[in-house]
Tab-separated table of C-alpha atoms in Angstrom:
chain	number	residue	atom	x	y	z
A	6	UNK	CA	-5.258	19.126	12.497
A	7	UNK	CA	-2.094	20.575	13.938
A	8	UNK	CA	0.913	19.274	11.895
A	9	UNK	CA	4.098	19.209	14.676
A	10	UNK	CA	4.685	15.970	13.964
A	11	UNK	CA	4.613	16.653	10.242
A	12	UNK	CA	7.060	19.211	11.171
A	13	UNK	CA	9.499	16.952	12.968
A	14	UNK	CA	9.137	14.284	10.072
A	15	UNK	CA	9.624	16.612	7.370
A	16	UNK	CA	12.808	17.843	9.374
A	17	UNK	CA	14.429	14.325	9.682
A	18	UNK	CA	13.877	14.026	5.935
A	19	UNK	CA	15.377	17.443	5.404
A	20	UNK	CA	18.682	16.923	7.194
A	21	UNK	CA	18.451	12.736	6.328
A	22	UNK	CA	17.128	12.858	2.855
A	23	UNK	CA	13.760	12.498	1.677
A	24	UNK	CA	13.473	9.064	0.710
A	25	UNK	CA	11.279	5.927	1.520
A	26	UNK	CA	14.504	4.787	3.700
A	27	UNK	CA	14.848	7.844	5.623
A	28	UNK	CA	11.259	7.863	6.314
A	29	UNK	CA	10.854	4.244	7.517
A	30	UNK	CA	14.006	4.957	9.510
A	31	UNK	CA	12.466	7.947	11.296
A	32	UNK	CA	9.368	6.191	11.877
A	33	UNK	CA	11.064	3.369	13.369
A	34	UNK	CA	12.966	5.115	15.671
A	35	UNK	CA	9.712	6.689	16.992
A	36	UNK	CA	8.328	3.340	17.473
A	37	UNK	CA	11.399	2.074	19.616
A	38	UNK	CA	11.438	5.256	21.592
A	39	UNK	CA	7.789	4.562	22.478
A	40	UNK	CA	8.372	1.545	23.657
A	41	UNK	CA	11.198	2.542	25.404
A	42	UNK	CA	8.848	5.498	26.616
A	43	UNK	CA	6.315	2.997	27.814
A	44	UNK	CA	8.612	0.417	29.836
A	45	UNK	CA	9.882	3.551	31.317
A	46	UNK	CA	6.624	5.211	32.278
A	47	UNK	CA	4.732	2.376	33.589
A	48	UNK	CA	8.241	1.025	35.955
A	49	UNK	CA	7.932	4.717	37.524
A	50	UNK	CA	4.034	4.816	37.605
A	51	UNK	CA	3.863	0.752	39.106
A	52	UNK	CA	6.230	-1.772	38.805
A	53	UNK	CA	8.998	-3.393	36.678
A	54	UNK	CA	7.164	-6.324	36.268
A	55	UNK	CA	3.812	-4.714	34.832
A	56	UNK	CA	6.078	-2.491	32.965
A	57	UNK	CA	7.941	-5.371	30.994
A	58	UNK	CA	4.797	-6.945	29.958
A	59	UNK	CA	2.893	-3.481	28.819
A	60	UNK	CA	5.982	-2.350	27.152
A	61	UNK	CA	6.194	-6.735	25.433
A	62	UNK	CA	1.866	-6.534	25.033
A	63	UNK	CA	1.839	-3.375	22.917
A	64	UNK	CA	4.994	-4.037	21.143
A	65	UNK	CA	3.319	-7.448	19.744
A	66	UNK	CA	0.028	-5.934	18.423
A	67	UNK	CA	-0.720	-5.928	14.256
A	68	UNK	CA	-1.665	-2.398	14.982
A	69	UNK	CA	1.572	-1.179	16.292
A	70	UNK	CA	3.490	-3.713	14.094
A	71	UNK	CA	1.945	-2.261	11.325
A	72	UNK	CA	2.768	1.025	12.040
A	73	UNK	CA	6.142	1.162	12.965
A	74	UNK	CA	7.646	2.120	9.870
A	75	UNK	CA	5.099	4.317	8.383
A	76	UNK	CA	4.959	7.647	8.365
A	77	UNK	CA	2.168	8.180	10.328
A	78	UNK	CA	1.550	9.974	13.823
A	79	UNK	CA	-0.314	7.598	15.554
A	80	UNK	CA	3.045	6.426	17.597
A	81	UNK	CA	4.047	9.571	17.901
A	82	UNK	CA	0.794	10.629	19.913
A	83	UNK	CA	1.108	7.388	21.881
A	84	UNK	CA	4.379	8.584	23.307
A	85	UNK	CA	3.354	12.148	23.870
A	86	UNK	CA	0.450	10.716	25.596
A	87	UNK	CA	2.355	8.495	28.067
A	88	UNK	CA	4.250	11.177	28.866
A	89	UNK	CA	1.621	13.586	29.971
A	90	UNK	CA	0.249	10.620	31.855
A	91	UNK	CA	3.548	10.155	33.738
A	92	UNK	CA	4.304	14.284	34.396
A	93	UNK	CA	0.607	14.710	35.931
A	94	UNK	CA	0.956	11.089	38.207
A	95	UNK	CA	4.372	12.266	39.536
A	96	UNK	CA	3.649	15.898	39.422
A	97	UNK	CA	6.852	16.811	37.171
A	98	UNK	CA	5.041	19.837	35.786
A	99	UNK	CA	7.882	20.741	33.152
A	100	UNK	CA	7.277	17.327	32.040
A	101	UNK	CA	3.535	17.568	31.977
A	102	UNK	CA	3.654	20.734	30.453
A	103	UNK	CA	6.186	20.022	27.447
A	104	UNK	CA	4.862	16.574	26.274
A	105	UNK	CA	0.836	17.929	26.579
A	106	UNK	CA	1.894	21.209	24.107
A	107	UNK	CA	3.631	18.845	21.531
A	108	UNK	CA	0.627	16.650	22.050
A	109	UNK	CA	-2.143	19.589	21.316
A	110	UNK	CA	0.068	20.651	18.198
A	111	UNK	CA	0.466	17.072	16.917
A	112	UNK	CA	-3.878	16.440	16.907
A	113	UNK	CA	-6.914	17.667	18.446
A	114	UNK	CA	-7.423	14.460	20.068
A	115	UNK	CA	-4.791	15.676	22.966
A	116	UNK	CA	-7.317	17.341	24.143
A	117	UNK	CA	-9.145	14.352	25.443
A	118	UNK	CA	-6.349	12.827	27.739
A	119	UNK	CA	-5.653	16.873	28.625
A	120	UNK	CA	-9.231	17.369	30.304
A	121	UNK	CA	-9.697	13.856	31.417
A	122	UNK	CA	-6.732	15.018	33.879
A	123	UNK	CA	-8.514	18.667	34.486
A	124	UNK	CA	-11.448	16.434	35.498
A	125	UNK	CA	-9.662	13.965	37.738
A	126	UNK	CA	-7.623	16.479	39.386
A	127	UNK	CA	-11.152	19.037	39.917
A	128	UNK	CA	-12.923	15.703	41.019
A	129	UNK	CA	-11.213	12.759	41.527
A	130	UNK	CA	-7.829	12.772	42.858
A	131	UNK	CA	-9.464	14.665	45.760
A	132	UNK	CA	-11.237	11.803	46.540
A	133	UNK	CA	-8.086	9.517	46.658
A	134	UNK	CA	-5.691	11.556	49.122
A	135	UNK	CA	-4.415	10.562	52.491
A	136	UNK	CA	-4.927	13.939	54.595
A	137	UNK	CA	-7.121	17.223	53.871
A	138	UNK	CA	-4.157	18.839	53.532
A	139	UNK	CA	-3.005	17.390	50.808
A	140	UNK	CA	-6.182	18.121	48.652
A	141	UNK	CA	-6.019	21.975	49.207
A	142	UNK	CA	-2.278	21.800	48.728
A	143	UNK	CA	-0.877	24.288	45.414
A	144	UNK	CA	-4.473	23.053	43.710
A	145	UNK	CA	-4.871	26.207	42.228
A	146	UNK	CA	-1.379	27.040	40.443
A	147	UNK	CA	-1.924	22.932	39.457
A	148	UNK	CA	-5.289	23.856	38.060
A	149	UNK	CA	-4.058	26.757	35.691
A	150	UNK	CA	-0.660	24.267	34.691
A	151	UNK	CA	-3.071	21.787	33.830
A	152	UNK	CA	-4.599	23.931	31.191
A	153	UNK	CA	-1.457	25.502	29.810
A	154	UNK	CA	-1.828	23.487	26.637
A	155	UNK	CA	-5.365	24.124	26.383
A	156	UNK	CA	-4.435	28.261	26.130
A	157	UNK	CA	-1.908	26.877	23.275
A	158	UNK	CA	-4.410	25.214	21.108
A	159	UNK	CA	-6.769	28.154	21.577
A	160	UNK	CA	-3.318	30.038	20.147
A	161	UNK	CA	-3.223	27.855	17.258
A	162	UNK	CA	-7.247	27.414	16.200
A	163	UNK	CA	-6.918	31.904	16.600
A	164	UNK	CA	-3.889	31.336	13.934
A	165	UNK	CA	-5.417	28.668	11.475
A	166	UNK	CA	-8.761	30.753	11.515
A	167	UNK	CA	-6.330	34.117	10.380
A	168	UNK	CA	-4.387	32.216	8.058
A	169	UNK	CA	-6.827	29.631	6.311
A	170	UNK	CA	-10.399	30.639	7.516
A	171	UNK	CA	-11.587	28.306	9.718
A	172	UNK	CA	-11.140	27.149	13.529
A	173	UNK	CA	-11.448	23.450	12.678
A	174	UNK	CA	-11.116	21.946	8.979
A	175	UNK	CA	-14.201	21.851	7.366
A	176	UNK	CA	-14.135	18.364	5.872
A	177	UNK	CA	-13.707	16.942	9.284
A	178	UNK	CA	-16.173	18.582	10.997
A	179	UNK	CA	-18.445	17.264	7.922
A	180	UNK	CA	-17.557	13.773	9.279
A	181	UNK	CA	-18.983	14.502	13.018
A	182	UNK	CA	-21.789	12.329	14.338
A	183	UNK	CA	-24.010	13.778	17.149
A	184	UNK	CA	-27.107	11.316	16.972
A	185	UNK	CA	-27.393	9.728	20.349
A	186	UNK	CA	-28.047	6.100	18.252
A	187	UNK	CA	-24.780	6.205	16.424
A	188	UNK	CA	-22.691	7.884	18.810
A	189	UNK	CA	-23.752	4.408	21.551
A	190	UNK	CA	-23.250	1.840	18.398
A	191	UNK	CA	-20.087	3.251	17.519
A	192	UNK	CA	-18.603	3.736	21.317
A	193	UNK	CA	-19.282	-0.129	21.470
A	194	UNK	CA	-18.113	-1.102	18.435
A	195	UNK	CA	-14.873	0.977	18.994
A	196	UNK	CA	-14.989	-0.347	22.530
A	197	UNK	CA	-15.031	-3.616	21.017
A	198	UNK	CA	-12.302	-3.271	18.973
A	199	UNK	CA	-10.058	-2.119	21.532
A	200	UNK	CA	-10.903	-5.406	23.966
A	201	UNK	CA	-10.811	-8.326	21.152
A	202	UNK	CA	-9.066	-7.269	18.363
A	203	UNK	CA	-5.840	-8.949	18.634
A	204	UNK	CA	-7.243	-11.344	20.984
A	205	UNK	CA	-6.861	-8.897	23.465
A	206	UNK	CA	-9.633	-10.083	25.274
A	207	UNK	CA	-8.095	-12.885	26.974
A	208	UNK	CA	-5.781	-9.419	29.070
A	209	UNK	CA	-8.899	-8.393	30.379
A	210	UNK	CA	-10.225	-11.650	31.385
A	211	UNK	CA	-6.429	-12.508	33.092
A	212	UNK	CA	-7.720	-9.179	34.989
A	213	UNK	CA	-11.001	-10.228	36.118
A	214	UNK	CA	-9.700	-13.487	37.318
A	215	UNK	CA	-6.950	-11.336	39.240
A	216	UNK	CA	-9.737	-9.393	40.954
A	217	UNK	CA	-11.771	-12.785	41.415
A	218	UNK	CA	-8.957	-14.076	43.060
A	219	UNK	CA	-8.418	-10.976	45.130
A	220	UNK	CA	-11.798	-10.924	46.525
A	221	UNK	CA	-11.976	-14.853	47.725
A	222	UNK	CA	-8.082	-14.484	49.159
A	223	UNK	CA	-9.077	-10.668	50.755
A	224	UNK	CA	-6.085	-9.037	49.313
A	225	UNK	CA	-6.702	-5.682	47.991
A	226	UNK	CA	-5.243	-3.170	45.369
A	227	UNK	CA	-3.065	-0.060	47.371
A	228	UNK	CA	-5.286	3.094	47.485
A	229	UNK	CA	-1.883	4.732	46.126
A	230	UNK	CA	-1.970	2.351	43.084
A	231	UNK	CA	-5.839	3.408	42.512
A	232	UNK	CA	-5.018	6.414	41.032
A	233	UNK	CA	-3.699	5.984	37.901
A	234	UNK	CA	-5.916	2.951	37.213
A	235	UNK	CA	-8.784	5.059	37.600
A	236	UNK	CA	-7.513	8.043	35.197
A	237	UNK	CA	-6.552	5.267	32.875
A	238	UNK	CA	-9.791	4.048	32.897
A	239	UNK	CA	-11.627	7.752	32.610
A	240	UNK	CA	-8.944	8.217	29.630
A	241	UNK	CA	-10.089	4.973	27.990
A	242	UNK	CA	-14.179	6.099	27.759
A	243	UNK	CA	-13.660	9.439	27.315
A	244	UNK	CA	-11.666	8.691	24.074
A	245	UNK	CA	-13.613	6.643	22.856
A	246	UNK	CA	-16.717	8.564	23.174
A	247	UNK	CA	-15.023	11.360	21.885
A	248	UNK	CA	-13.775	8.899	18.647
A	249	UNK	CA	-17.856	7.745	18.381
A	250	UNK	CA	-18.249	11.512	17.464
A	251	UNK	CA	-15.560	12.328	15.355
A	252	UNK	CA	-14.397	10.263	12.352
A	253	UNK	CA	-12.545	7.163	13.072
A	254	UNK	CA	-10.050	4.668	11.686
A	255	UNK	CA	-8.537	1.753	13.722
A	256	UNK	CA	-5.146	2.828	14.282
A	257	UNK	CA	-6.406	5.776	16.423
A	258	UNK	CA	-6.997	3.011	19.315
A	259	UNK	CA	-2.714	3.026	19.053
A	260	UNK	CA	-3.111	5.762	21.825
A	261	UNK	CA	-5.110	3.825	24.103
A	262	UNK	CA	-2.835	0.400	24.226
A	263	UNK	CA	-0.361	1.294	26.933
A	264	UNK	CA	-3.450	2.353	29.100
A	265	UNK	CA	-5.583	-0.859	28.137
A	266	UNK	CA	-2.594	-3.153	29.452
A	267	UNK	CA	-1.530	-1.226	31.875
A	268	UNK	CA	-5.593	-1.343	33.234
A	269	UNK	CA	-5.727	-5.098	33.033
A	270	UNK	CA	-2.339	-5.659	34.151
A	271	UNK	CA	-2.673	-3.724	37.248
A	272	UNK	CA	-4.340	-6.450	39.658
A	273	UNK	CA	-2.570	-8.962	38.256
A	274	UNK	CA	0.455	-7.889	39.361
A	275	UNK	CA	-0.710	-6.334	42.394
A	276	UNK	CA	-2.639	-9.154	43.490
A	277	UNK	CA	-0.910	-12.407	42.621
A	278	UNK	CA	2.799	-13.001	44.913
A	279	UNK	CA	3.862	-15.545	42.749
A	280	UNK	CA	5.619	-13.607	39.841
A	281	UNK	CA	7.306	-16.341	37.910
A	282	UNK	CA	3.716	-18.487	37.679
A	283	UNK	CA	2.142	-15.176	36.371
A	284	UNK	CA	5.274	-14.506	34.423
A	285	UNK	CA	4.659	-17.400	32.432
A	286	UNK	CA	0.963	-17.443	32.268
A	287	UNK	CA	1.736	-13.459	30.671
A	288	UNK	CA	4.361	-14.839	28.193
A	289	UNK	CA	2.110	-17.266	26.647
A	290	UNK	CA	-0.664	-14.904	26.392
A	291	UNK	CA	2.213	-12.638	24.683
A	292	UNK	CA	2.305	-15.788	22.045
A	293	UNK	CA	-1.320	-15.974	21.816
A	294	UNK	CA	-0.975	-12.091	20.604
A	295	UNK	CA	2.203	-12.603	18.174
A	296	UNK	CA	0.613	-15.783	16.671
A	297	UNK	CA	-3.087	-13.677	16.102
A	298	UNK	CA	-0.515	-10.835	14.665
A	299	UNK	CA	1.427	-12.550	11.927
A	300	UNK	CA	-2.064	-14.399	10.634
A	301	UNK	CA	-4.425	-11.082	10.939
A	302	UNK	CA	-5.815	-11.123	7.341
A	303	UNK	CA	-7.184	-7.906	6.107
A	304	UNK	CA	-6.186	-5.239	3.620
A	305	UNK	CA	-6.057	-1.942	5.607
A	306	UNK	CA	-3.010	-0.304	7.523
A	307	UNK	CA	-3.307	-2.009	11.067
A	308	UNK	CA	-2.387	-5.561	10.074
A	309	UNK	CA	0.678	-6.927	8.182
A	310	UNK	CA	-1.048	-8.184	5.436
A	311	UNK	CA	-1.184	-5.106	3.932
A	312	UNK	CA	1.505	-5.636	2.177
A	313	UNK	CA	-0.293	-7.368	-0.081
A	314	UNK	CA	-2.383	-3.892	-0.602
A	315	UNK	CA	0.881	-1.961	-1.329
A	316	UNK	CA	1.731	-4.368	-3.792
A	317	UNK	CA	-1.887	-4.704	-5.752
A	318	UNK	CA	-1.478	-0.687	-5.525
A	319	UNK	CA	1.932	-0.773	-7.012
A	320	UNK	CA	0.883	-3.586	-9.598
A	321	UNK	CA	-2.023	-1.478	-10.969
A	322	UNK	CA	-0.351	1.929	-11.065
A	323	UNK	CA	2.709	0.387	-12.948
A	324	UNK	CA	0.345	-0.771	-15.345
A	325	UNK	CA	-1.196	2.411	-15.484
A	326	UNK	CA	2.054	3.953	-16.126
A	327	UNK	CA	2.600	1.440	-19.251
A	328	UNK	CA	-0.591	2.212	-21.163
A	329	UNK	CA	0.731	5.912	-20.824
A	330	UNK	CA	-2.695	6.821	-19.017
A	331	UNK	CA	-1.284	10.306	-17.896
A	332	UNK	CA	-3.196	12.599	-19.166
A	333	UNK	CA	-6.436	10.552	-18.823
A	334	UNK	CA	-9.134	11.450	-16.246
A	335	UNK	CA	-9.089	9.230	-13.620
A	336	UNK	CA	-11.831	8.683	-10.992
A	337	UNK	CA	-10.184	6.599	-7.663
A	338	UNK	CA	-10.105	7.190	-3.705
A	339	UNK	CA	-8.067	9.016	-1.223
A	340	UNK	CA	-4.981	7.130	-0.923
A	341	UNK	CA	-4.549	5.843	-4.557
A	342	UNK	CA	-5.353	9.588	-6.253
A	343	UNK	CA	-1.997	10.236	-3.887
A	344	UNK	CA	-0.131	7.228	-4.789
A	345	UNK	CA	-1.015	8.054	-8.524
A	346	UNK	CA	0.239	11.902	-8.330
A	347	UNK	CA	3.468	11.650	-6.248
A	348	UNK	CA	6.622	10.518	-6.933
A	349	UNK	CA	8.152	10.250	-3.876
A	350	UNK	CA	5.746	7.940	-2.311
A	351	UNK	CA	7.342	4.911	-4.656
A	352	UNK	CA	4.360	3.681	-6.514
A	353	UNK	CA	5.461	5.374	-9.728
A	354	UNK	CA	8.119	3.766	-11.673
A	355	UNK	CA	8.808	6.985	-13.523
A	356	UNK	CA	9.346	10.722	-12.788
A	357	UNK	CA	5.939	11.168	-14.636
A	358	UNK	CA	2.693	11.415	-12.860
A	359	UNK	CA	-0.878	11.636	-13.373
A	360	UNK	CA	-2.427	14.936	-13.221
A	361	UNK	CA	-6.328	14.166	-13.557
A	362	UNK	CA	-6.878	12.360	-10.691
A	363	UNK	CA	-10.027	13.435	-9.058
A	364	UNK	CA	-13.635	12.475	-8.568
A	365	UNK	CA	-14.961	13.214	-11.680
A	366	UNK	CA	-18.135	12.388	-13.280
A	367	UNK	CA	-17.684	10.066	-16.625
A	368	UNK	CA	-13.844	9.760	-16.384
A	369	UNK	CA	-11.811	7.444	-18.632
A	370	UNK	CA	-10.783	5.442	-16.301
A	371	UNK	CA	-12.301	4.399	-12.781
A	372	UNK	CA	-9.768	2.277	-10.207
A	373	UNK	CA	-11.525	0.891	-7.474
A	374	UNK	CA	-9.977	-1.080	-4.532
A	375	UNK	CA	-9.981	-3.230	-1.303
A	376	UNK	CA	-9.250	-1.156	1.556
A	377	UNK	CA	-10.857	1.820	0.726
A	378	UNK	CA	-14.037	0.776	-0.513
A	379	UNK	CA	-16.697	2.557	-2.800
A	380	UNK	CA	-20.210	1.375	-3.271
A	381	UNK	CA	-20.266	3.477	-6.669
A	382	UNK	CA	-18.014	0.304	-7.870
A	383	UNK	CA	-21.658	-1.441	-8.229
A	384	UNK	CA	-22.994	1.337	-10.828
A	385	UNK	CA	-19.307	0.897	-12.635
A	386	UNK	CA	-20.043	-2.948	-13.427
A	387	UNK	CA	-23.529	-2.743	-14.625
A	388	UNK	CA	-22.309	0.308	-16.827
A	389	UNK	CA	-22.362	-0.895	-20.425
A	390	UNK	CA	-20.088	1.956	-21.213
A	391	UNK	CA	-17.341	0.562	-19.042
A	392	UNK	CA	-15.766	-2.559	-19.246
A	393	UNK	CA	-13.038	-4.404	-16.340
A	394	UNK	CA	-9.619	-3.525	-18.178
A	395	UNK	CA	-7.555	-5.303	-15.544
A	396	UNK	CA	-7.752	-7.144	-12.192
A	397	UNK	CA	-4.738	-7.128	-9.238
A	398	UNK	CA	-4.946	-9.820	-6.625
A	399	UNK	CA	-2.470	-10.105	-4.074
A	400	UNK	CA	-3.994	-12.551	-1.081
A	401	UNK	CA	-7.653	-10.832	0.460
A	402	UNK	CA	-6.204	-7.585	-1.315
A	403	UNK	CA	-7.480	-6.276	-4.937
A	404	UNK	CA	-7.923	-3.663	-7.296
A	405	UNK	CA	-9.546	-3.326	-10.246
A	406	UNK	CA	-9.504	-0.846	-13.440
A	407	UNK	CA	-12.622	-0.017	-15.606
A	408	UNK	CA	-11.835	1.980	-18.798
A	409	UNK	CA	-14.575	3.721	-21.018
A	410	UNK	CA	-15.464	1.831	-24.272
């Protein structure tokens, strides 16, 4: 996908140094400016109030926790995407316009929020205006702004076809999913995810009993407020559908947090008078989410336990590294084959790497592990010519070696 985030990055570590500090520092920076971003967006958008506790919800997730200090752009596209949000609500094209081209260059997936907000503003947002006037009013010259930063990723798929061959890269599009069966069980299970992961769940129920309590007390939500809840909403389905096509991992849902709590937040605040009750009700939800956060078990990059699978990584390619294994051809997955041929990344002890680290049929050595599992692990073991060399266990996290007899 478009790498202007990998630009930006690999600038900071350029002019800052490139080292694991540098990078942690950038990436944590990001994180505070999205949150920053967030409280900022939402006060404009709806209230201080709701803003506080979007800005507080997200900020307490395992997901975003998790992320905050690696070098990853998942943040980074949250931000972008807030932004875009706020220049379209409040019709600050330069806004709208800067934010959605840096979004488009930093991933594909910026094209989702992009023509969710062609679609409202063709068919929605019509709907939702005071006079006739105002729905004829500049819809045009809005129209074409809208899709500036769709002409720009056109731009760059013309480029990346010139330069490397193809529109979109070929592995991913391997990945795609267009039966109708798959693409409904994974849209639920993402859906899912997003809702009760966390124990977010007990947000949306806090908005259902807002909108309960709305109905039996007649109080309403402003048709000017409606708006952005709807587009929120739109934004919500239409990325996930779009994720039940394409391939997914969990920490693409990063995106979608602000616009989850700002959804379920919306009637509550909107609907209840008494601020400091709700204020309080909020804040121990908040506790609910910190206390699920810091006891999330699991060995993959969107809780804090996975420490524990940097460490088992570590622990095995150290040991690697002292049976001089260099130059022997080693069969492992996606992240480890990286961890095992860089330097910079800080699993090597040494300034020597391993250079046959591939998927390669009868290798020397096979290194298997927790969060990126294989089922050819199940051939390995039954394999008389292999034998289990050596075992890392760090909490839920493992990995194992298998050397050839």
């Amino acid at each position: 996908h478009p790498l202007m985030y990998y630009f930006i990055s690999a600038s900071w570590l350029k002019i800052f140094g490139q080292n694991l500090i540098s990078a942690h520092v950038f990436s944590l920076l990001i994180s505070v400016l999205s949150l920053v971003s967030v409280f900022y967006v939402f006060r404009k958008i709806s209230n201080e109030f709701s803003a506080l506790f979007i800005s507080l919800a997200v900020a307490v997730q395992s997901m975003f926790l998790s992320q905050s200090t690696m070098l990853l752009p998942e943040i980074f596209l949250m931000t972008l995407s807030v932004w875009v949000f706020y220049g379209y609500i409040t019709r600050k094209w330069y806004i709208y316009v800067l934010f959605s081209v840096l979004l488009v260059l930093s991933k594909e997936t910026g094209l989702v929020l992009i023509l969710t907000i062609v679609f409202d503003k063709i068919f929605i947002s019509k709907l939702l205006y005071l006079s006739e006037s105002e729905k004829n009013k500049h819809f045009l010259k809005e129209v074409l702004i809208l899709f500036i930063p769709v002409f720009v990723f056109v731009f760059f798929l013309i480029v990346q076809r010139k330069n490397l061959g193809y529109f979109f890269y070929p592995e991913h599009i391997s990945m795609t999913h267009f039966d109708l069966q798959s693409i409904k069980s994974r849209f639920v299970s993402f859906g899912q995810q997003l809702i009760w992961d966390n124990t977010r769940q007990i947000w949306l129920f806090a908005a259902i009993g807002s909108l309960i309590y709305g109905a039996l007390t007649h109080k309403k939500i402003l048709k000017q407020q409606l708006h952005p809840i709807i587009l929120s909403l739109f934004f919500i389905l239409s990325y996930l559908l779009f994720s039940s096509i394409n391939f997914f991992t969990t920490r693409y849902l990063l995106t979608l947090l602000p616009f989850y709590f700002f959804l379920v937040l919306s009637p509550v605040s909107a609907l209840f008078e008494k601020k400091g009750i709700i204020a309080v009700v909020l804040s121990i939800m908040l506790l609910v989410n910190i206390f699920d956060s810091v006891n999330k078990k699991g060995e993959g990059d969107c809780v804090l336990s996975f420490r524990n699978t940097v460490l088992c990584h570590k622990e095995a390619i150290n040991y690697c590294e002292q049976k001089e294994y260099y130059d022997k051809y080693i069969n492992t997955g996606f992240l480890m084959s990286f961890n095992m041929k860089y330097t910079h990344l800080g699993y090597l002890q040494g300034d020597k790497k391993f250079i046959n680290v591939n998927k390669v049929e009868n290798p020397d050595i096979y290194v298997f592990y927790s969060n990126e599992p294989d089922a050819h692990i199940e051939n390995v073991r039954k394999d008389s010519s292999y034998f289990l060399e050596k075992r890392f266990e760090s909490a839920s996290a493992w990995v194992e070696i298998y050397k050839m007899k």
